[in-house]
GROMACS .gro file of C-alpha atoms in nm:
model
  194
    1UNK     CA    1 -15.261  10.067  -0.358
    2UNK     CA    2 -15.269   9.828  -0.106
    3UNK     CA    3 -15.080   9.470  -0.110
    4UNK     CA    4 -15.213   9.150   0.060
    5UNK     CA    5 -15.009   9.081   0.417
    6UNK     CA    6 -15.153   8.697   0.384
    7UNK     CA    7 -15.187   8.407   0.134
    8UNK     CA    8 -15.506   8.168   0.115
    9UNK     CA    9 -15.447   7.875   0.341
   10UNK     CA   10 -15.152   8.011   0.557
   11UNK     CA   11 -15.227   8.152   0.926
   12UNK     CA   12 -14.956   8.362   0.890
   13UNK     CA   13 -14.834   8.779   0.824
   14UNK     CA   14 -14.595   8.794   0.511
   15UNK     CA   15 -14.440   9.086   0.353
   16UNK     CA   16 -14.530   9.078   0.056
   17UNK     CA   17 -14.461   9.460   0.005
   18UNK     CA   18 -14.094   9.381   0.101
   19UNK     CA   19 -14.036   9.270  -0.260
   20UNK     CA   20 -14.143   9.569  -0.456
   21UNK     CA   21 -13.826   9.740  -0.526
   22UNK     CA   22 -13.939   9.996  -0.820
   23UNK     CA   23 -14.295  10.141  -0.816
   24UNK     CA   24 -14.445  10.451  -1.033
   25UNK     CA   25 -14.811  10.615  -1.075
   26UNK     CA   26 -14.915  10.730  -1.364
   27UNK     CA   27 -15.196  10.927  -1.566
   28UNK     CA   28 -15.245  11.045  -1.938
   29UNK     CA   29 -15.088  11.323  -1.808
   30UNK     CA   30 -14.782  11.197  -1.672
   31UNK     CA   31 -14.634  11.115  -1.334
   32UNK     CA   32 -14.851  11.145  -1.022
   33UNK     CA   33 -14.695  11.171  -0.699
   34UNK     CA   34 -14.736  10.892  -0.417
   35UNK     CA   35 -14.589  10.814  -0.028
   36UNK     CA   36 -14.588  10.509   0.140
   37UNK     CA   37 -14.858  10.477   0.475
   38UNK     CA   38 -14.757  10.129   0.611
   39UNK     CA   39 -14.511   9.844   0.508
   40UNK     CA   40 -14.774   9.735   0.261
   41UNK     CA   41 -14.955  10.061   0.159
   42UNK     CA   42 -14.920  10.287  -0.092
   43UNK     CA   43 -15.112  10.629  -0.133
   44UNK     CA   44 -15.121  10.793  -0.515
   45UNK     CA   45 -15.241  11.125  -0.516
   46UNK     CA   46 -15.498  11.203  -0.782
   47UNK     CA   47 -15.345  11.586  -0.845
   48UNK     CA   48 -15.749  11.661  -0.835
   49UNK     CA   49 -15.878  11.374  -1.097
   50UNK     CA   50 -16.254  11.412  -1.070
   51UNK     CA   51 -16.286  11.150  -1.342
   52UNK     CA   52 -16.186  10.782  -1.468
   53UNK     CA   53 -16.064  10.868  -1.795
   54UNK     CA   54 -16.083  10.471  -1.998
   55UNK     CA   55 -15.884  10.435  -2.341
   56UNK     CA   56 -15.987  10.077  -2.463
   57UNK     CA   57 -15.828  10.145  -2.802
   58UNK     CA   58 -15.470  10.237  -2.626
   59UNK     CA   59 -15.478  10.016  -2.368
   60UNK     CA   60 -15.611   9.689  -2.587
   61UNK     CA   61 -15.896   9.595  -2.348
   62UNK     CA   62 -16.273   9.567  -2.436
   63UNK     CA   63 -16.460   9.822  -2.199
   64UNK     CA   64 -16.757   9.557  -2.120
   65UNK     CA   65 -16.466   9.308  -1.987
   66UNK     CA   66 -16.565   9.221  -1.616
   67UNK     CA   67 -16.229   9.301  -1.548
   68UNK     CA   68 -16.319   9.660  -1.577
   69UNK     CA   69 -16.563   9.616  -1.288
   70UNK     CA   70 -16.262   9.690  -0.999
   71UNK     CA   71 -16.193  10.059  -1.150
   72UNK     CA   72 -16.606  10.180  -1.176
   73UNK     CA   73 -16.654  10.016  -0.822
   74UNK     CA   74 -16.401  10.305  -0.731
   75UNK     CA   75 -16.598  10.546  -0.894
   76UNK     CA   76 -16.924  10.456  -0.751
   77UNK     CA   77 -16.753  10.436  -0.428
   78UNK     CA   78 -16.588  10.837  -0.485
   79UNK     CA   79 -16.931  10.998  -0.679
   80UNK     CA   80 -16.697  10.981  -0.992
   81UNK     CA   81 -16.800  10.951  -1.359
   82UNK     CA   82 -16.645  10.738  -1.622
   83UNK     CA   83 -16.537  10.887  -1.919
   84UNK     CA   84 -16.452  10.625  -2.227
   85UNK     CA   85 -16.336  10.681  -2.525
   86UNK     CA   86 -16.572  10.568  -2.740
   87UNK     CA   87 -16.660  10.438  -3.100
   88UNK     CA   88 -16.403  10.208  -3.146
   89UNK     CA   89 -16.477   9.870  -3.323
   90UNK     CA   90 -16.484   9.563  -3.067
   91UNK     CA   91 -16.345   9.760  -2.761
   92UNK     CA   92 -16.550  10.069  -2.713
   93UNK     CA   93 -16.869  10.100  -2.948
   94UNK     CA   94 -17.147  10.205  -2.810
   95UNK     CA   95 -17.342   9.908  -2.702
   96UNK     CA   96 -17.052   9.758  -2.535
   97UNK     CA   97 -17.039  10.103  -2.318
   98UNK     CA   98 -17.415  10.039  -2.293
   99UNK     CA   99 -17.357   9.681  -2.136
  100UNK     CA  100 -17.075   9.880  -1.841
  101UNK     CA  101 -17.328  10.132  -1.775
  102UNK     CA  102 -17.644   9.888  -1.712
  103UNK     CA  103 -17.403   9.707  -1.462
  104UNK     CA  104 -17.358  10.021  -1.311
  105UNK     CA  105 -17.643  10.235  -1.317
  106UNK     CA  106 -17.535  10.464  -1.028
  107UNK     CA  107 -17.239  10.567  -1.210
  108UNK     CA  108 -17.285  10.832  -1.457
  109UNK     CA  109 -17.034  10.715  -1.774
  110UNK     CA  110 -16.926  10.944  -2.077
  111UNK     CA  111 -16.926  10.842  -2.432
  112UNK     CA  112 -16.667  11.082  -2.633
  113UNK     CA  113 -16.676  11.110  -3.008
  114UNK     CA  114 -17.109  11.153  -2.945
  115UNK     CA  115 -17.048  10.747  -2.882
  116UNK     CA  116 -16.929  10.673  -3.206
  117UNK     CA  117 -16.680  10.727  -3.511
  118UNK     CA  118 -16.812  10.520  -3.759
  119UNK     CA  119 -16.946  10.720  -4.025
  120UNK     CA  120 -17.195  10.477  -4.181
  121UNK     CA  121 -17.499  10.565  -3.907
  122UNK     CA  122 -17.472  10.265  -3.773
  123UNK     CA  123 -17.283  10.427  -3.514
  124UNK     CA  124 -17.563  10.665  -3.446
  125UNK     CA  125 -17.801  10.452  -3.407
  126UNK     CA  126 -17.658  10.222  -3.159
  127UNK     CA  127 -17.560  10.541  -2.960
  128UNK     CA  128 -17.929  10.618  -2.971
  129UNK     CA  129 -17.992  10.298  -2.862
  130UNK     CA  130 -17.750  10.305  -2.537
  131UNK     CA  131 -17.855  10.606  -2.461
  132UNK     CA  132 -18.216  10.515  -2.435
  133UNK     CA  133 -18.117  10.198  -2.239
  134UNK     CA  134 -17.922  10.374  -1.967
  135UNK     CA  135 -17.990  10.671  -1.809
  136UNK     CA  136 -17.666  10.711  -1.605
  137UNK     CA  137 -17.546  10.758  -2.010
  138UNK     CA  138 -17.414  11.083  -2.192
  139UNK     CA  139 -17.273  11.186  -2.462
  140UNK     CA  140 -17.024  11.466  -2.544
  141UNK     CA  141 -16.981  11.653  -2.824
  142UNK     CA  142 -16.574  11.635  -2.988
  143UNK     CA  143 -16.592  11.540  -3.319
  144UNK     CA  144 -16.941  11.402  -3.333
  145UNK     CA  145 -16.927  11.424  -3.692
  146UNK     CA  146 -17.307  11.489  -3.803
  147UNK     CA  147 -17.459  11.798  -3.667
  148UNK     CA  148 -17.810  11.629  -3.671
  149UNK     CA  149 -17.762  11.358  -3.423
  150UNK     CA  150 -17.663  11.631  -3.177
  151UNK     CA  151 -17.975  11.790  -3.214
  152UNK     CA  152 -18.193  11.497  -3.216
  153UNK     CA  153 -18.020  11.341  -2.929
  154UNK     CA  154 -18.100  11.661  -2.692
  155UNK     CA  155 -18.445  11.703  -2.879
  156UNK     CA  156 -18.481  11.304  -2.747
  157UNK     CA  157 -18.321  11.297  -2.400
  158UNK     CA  158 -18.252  11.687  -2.344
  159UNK     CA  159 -17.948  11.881  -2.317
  160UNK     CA  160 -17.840  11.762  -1.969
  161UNK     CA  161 -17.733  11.382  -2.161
  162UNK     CA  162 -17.526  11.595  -2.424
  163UNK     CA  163 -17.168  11.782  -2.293
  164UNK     CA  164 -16.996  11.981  -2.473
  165UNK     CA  165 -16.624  11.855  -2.528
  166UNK     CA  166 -16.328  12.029  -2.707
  167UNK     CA  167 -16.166  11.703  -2.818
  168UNK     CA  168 -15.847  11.950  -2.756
  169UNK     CA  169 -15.568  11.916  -2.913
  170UNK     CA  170 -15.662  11.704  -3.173
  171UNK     CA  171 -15.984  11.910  -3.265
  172UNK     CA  172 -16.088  12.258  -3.408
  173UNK     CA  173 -16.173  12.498  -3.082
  174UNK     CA  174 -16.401  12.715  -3.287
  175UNK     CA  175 -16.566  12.468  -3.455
  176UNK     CA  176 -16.608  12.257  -3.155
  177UNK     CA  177 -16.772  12.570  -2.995
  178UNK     CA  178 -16.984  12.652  -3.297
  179UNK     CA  179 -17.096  12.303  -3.309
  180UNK     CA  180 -17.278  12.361  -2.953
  181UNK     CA  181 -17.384  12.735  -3.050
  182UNK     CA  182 -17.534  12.660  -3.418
  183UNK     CA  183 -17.719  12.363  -3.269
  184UNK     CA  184 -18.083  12.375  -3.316
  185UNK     CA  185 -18.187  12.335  -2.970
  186UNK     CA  186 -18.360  12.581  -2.744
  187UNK     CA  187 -18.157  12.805  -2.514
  188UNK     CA  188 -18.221  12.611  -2.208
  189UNK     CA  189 -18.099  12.293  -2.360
  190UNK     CA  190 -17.775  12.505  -2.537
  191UNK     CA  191 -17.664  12.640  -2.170
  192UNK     CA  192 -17.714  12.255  -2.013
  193UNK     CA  193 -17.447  12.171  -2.313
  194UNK     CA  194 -17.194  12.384  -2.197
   0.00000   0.00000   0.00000
């Protein structure tokens, strides 16, 4: 994190930095450790992150938002993948993830939930529809609720667009795992799941 040490229009080196009395870091997982480099720098280590992990529904935001742009920038930058939380009405459904990953096709992005939650197949098919948009697009597998559109969806863009997820805590381990082994697929496609 690093603060400006000018303002627009002034020829001169401020501390801005100076001013921040309290500062944390922190993940879904809690605190994360950070150090100070300069008067105006702050380094947070990542405690081995090798993901953006993007909650629209818990942090009120709609994923397509420019304002998201910033964050997958970093990603692109670091070879990191996006994974959203996906499926939720007007933040994270699947054709708004499908607008974020056709701005940024050189970051591969994550749709939990199989890219939806609504149970109608409406959900499905705009998942389908993403995915067929945007390669840089995947889904995983937690709580995809219709064992069908797994299968269809590595039958239509193999088993390297479809990861397996646990969904863990929330979700059933051994069905989550049976899911992935009782899926009609072929072997090859089954092992690129796991």
């Amino acid at each position: 994190l690093k603060m400006p040490a000018w303002a627009p229009g002034r020829y001169l080196i401020l501390n801005f930095a100076r001013n921040v009395s309290d500062f944390e870091a922190e993940s879904t997982t809690g605190s994360l450790p950070f150090y100070k480099t300069d008067k105006q720098t702050w380094r947070i280590e990542t405690l081995g992150a090798k993901a953006l992990y993007l909650n629209p529904w818990e942090e009120t935001f709609r994923v397509d938002l420019e304002r998201v742009d910033p964050l997958v920038a970093l990603c692109e930058k670091h070879r990191l993948p996006v994974v959203i939380a996906a499926g939720y009405p007007w933040v994270s459904e699947a054709l708004e993830i499908s607008n974020l990953a056709a701005r940024w096709p050189q970051v591969s992005m994550v749709m939990t939930n199989g890219g939806q939650i609504n149970i109608s197949g409406l959900g499905q098919l705009n998942a389908t529809l993403a995915l067929s948009k945007n390669p840089n697009l995947y889904i995983e597998t937690a709580g995809t609720y219709r064992q069908d559109f797994i299968e269809e969806t590595v039958q239509a863009f193999g088993g390297e667009r479809v990861l397996f997820g646990s969904g863990a805590p929330y979700f059933d381990q051994r069905f989550e795992i049976l899911r992935v082994q009782l899926a009609k697929v072929s072997e090859k496609d089954r092992e690129m799941m796991k």
